[in-house]
Amino acid sequence: MFMTIPTLMTWTRIFAIPLIVGVFYLPESMASVYERNLVATIMFVVFAATDWLDGYLARKLNQTSSFGAFLDPVADKFLVCACVLVLVHLQRADVFVALIIIGREIAISALREWMAQIGASRSVAVHMIGKIKTVVQMVAIPFLLFDGVLFGLIDTHQWGVWLIWAAAVLTVWSMVYYLQKALPEIRARTK
């Protein structure tokens, strides 16, 4: 199940990272700032959509696998973290937001790995607050990548800033939630 259609789609999210980052290194003679923002935004939206599509296809084609279940969240985290770092570099997101988002991803990934090793992974299973956090991030990031006025009405920079801070708050909230769920197991193992 290493090279199924859903797994290949998951791999595309990882391979998309240098493409999205690379767009911002194109010289002005090849692409204007607006064009770079637009291309990066479209690429992010298309590749982020594969997150839903690969899961749907894995279930529909009966191609679910433990490798796919491992790779899917890794690809998501790589894509989000890389884009957040690009946004910090472009001065469209605060470094504090990046530290919160990336730090949480590392901490919760480590927590889930440890909980799986001790046979208690159910206590840190994905919860609705984590899903809401992901949705808010996935809207904030393309808004900040675009960094302009959409349809002549929506200031994507301003909305993106609000949403990325909301995502940071939800990130902390979800981390506290998962830590609280894991706390009984942690206490039991440290006695």
Short mmCIF file of C-alpha atoms in Angstrom, two decimals:
data_model
loop_
_atom_site.label_atom_id
_atom_site.label_comp_id
_atom_site.label_asym_id
_atom_site.label_seq_id
_atom_site.Cartn_x
_atom_site.Cartn_y
_atom_site.Cartn_z
CA MET A 1 0.00 0.00 0.00
CA PHE A 2 3.06 2.26 -0.36
CA MET A 3 2.15 3.53 -3.84
CA THR A 4 -1.62 3.69 -3.96
CA ILE A 5 -3.44 6.66 -5.50
CA PRO A 6 -4.32 8.10 -2.06
CA THR A 7 -0.73 7.70 -0.83
CA LEU A 8 0.65 9.33 -3.98
CA MET A 9 -1.73 12.25 -3.39
CA THR A 10 -0.39 12.54 0.15
CA TRP A 11 3.17 12.59 -1.21
CA THR A 12 2.20 15.50 -3.49
CA ARG A 13 1.64 17.68 -0.41
CA ILE A 14 5.23 17.07 0.65
CA PHE A 15 6.62 17.63 -2.85
CA ALA A 16 4.53 20.82 -3.15
CA ILE A 17 6.47 22.53 -0.36
CA PRO A 18 9.56 23.52 -2.39
CA LEU A 19 7.27 24.60 -5.23
CA ILE A 20 5.24 26.93 -3.02
CA VAL A 21 8.36 28.29 -1.32
CA GLY A 22 10.19 28.60 -4.64
CA VAL A 23 7.49 30.82 -6.13
CA PHE A 24 8.53 33.58 -3.75
CA TYR A 25 12.13 33.38 -4.99
CA LEU A 26 11.22 34.02 -8.62
CA PRO A 27 12.76 37.23 -9.90
CA GLU A 28 10.48 40.23 -10.50
CA SER A 29 11.19 39.89 -14.23
CA MET A 30 9.50 36.45 -14.23
CA ALA A 31 6.55 37.18 -11.95
CA SER A 32 5.22 40.22 -10.16
CA VAL A 33 4.51 40.15 -6.44
CA TYR A 34 0.82 39.78 -7.25
CA GLU A 35 1.48 36.84 -9.59
CA ARG A 36 3.72 35.10 -7.04
CA ASN A 37 1.08 35.57 -4.34
CA LEU A 38 -1.64 34.26 -6.63
CA VAL A 39 0.32 31.20 -7.81
CA ALA A 40 1.38 30.28 -4.25
CA THR A 41 -2.20 30.67 -3.03
CA ILE A 42 -3.64 28.50 -5.80
CA MET A 43 -0.98 25.83 -5.25
CA PHE A 44 -1.63 25.79 -1.50
CA VAL A 45 -5.39 25.48 -1.96
CA VAL A 46 -5.03 22.70 -4.56
CA PHE A 47 -2.51 20.71 -2.52
CA ALA A 48 -4.38 21.26 0.75
CA ALA A 49 -7.52 19.91 -0.93
CA THR A 50 -5.70 16.62 -1.50
CA ASP A 51 -5.88 16.11 2.27
CA TRP A 52 -9.62 15.56 2.05
CA LEU A 53 -9.45 13.82 -1.32
CA ASP A 54 -6.81 11.25 -0.41
CA GLY A 55 -8.77 10.17 2.66
CA TYR A 56 -11.97 9.93 0.64
CA LEU A 57 -10.29 7.88 -2.09
CA ALA A 58 -8.54 5.60 0.42
CA ARG A 59 -11.92 4.69 1.90
CA LYS A 60 -13.74 4.55 -1.45
CA LEU A 61 -11.07 2.39 -3.15
CA ASN A 62 -10.47 0.34 -0.01
CA GLN A 63 -6.82 1.42 -0.04
CA THR A 64 -6.41 2.47 3.58
CA SER A 65 -3.09 1.50 5.12
CA SER A 66 -1.11 2.09 8.28
CA PHE A 67 1.57 3.81 6.16
CA GLY A 68 -1.05 6.16 4.68
CA ALA A 69 -2.43 6.85 8.16
CA PHE A 70 1.11 7.77 9.27
CA LEU A 71 2.05 9.83 6.20
CA ASP A 72 -1.18 11.87 5.93
CA PRO A 73 -0.77 13.95 9.13
CA VAL A 74 2.99 14.26 8.50
CA ALA A 75 2.32 15.76 5.07
CA ASP A 76 -0.26 18.15 6.54
CA LYS A 77 2.13 19.30 9.24
CA PHE A 78 5.00 19.79 6.78
CA LEU A 79 2.81 21.83 4.44
CA VAL A 80 1.36 24.02 7.19
CA CYS A 81 4.68 24.57 8.98
CA ALA A 82 6.51 25.41 5.74
CA CYS A 83 3.85 27.91 4.72
CA VAL A 84 3.77 29.51 8.17
CA LEU A 85 7.56 29.94 7.99
CA VAL A 86 7.23 31.52 4.52
CA LEU A 87 4.62 33.90 5.93
CA VAL A 88 6.96 34.87 8.77
CA HIS A 89 9.75 35.43 6.25
CA LEU A 90 7.43 37.65 4.17
CA GLN A 91 6.44 39.49 7.38
CA ARG A 92 2.80 38.51 6.95
CA ALA A 93 2.64 36.41 10.13
CA ASP A 94 4.15 37.00 13.54
CA VAL A 95 7.02 34.75 14.63
CA PHE A 96 5.13 34.14 17.90
CA VAL A 97 2.26 32.59 15.89
CA ALA A 98 4.74 30.35 14.08
CA LEU A 99 6.29 29.22 17.37
CA ILE A 100 2.86 28.36 18.77
CA ILE A 101 1.72 26.44 15.68
CA ILE A 102 4.99 24.59 15.04
CA GLY A 103 5.65 23.95 18.73
CA ARG A 104 2.20 22.45 19.20
CA GLU A 105 2.62 20.19 16.19
CA ILE A 106 5.91 18.85 17.55
CA ALA A 107 4.55 18.43 21.09
CA ILE A 108 1.32 16.69 20.10
CA SER A 109 3.08 14.44 17.57
CA ALA A 110 5.51 13.35 20.28
CA LEU A 111 2.65 12.88 22.75
CA ARG A 112 0.71 10.73 20.28
CA GLU A 113 3.78 8.63 19.53
CA TRP A 114 4.41 8.03 23.23
CA MET A 115 0.75 7.27 23.91
CA ALA A 116 0.77 4.75 21.04
CA GLN A 117 3.84 3.07 22.51
CA ILE A 118 2.11 2.60 25.86
CA GLY A 119 -1.13 1.43 24.21
CA ALA A 120 -3.18 4.50 25.08
CA SER A 121 -3.48 6.22 21.71
CA ARG A 122 -7.28 6.42 22.00
CA SER A 123 -6.95 9.03 24.74
CA VAL A 124 -5.33 11.46 22.28
CA ALA A 125 -7.42 10.65 19.21
CA VAL A 126 -8.31 13.59 16.97
CA HIS A 127 -11.01 15.76 18.56
CA MET A 128 -13.33 18.38 17.08
CA ILE A 129 -11.24 21.26 18.49
CA GLY A 130 -8.25 19.96 16.53
CA LYS A 131 -10.34 19.79 13.37
CA ILE A 132 -11.62 23.35 13.86
CA LYS A 133 -8.04 24.53 14.41
CA THR A 134 -7.02 22.89 11.15
CA VAL A 135 -9.87 24.50 9.19
CA VAL A 136 -9.04 27.96 10.56
CA GLN A 137 -5.36 27.46 9.66
CA MET A 138 -6.25 26.25 6.19
CA VAL A 139 -8.27 29.41 5.55
CA ALA A 140 -5.78 31.81 7.17
CA ILE A 141 -2.75 30.56 5.24
CA PRO A 142 -4.06 31.14 1.70
CA PHE A 143 -5.49 34.51 2.77
CA LEU A 144 -2.02 35.53 3.95
CA LEU A 145 -0.31 34.03 0.91
CA PHE A 146 -2.60 36.03 -1.38
CA ASP A 147 -2.10 39.22 0.67
CA GLY A 148 -4.43 41.44 -1.34
CA VAL A 149 -8.04 42.36 -1.95
CA LEU A 150 -10.19 39.47 -3.13
CA PHE A 151 -13.19 40.20 -5.38
CA GLY A 152 -12.70 43.89 -4.62
CA LEU A 153 -14.20 43.31 -1.16
CA ILE A 154 -12.16 41.09 1.12
CA ASP A 155 -8.86 42.35 2.52
CA THR A 156 -7.22 38.93 2.73
CA HIS A 157 -4.25 40.26 4.69
CA GLN A 158 -6.43 41.63 7.50
CA TRP A 159 -8.69 38.58 7.57
CA GLY A 160 -5.65 36.31 7.38
CA VAL A 161 -4.01 38.02 10.36
CA TRP A 162 -7.18 37.66 12.45
CA LEU A 163 -7.61 34.04 11.40
CA ILE A 164 -3.99 33.04 12.00
CA TRP A 165 -4.20 34.49 15.53
CA ALA A 166 -7.50 32.64 16.02
CA ALA A 167 -5.72 29.49 14.81
CA ALA A 168 -2.95 30.14 17.36
CA VAL A 169 -5.53 30.40 20.16
CA LEU A 170 -7.24 27.21 18.96
CA THR A 171 -3.82 25.58 18.70
CA VAL A 172 -3.11 26.25 22.38
CA TRP A 173 -6.64 25.19 23.34
CA SER A 174 -6.35 21.90 21.45
CA MET A 175 -2.92 21.22 22.94
CA VAL A 176 -4.28 21.75 26.45
CA TYR A 177 -7.21 19.47 25.62
CA TYR A 178 -4.94 16.64 24.40
CA LEU A 179 -2.58 17.04 27.36
CA GLN A 180 -5.54 16.85 29.77
CA LYS A 181 -6.73 13.66 28.07
CA ALA A 182 -3.26 12.15 28.31
CA LEU A 183 -2.60 13.31 31.88
CA PRO A 184 -4.07 10.23 33.63
CA GLU A 185 -1.84 7.94 31.55
CA ILE A 186 1.16 10.19 32.10
CA ARG A 187 0.59 10.19 35.87
CA ALA A 188 0.12 6.42 35.92
CA ARG A 189 3.42 5.89 34.06
CA THR A 190 5.50 8.29 36.14
CA LYS A 191 4.71 6.82 39.55
#
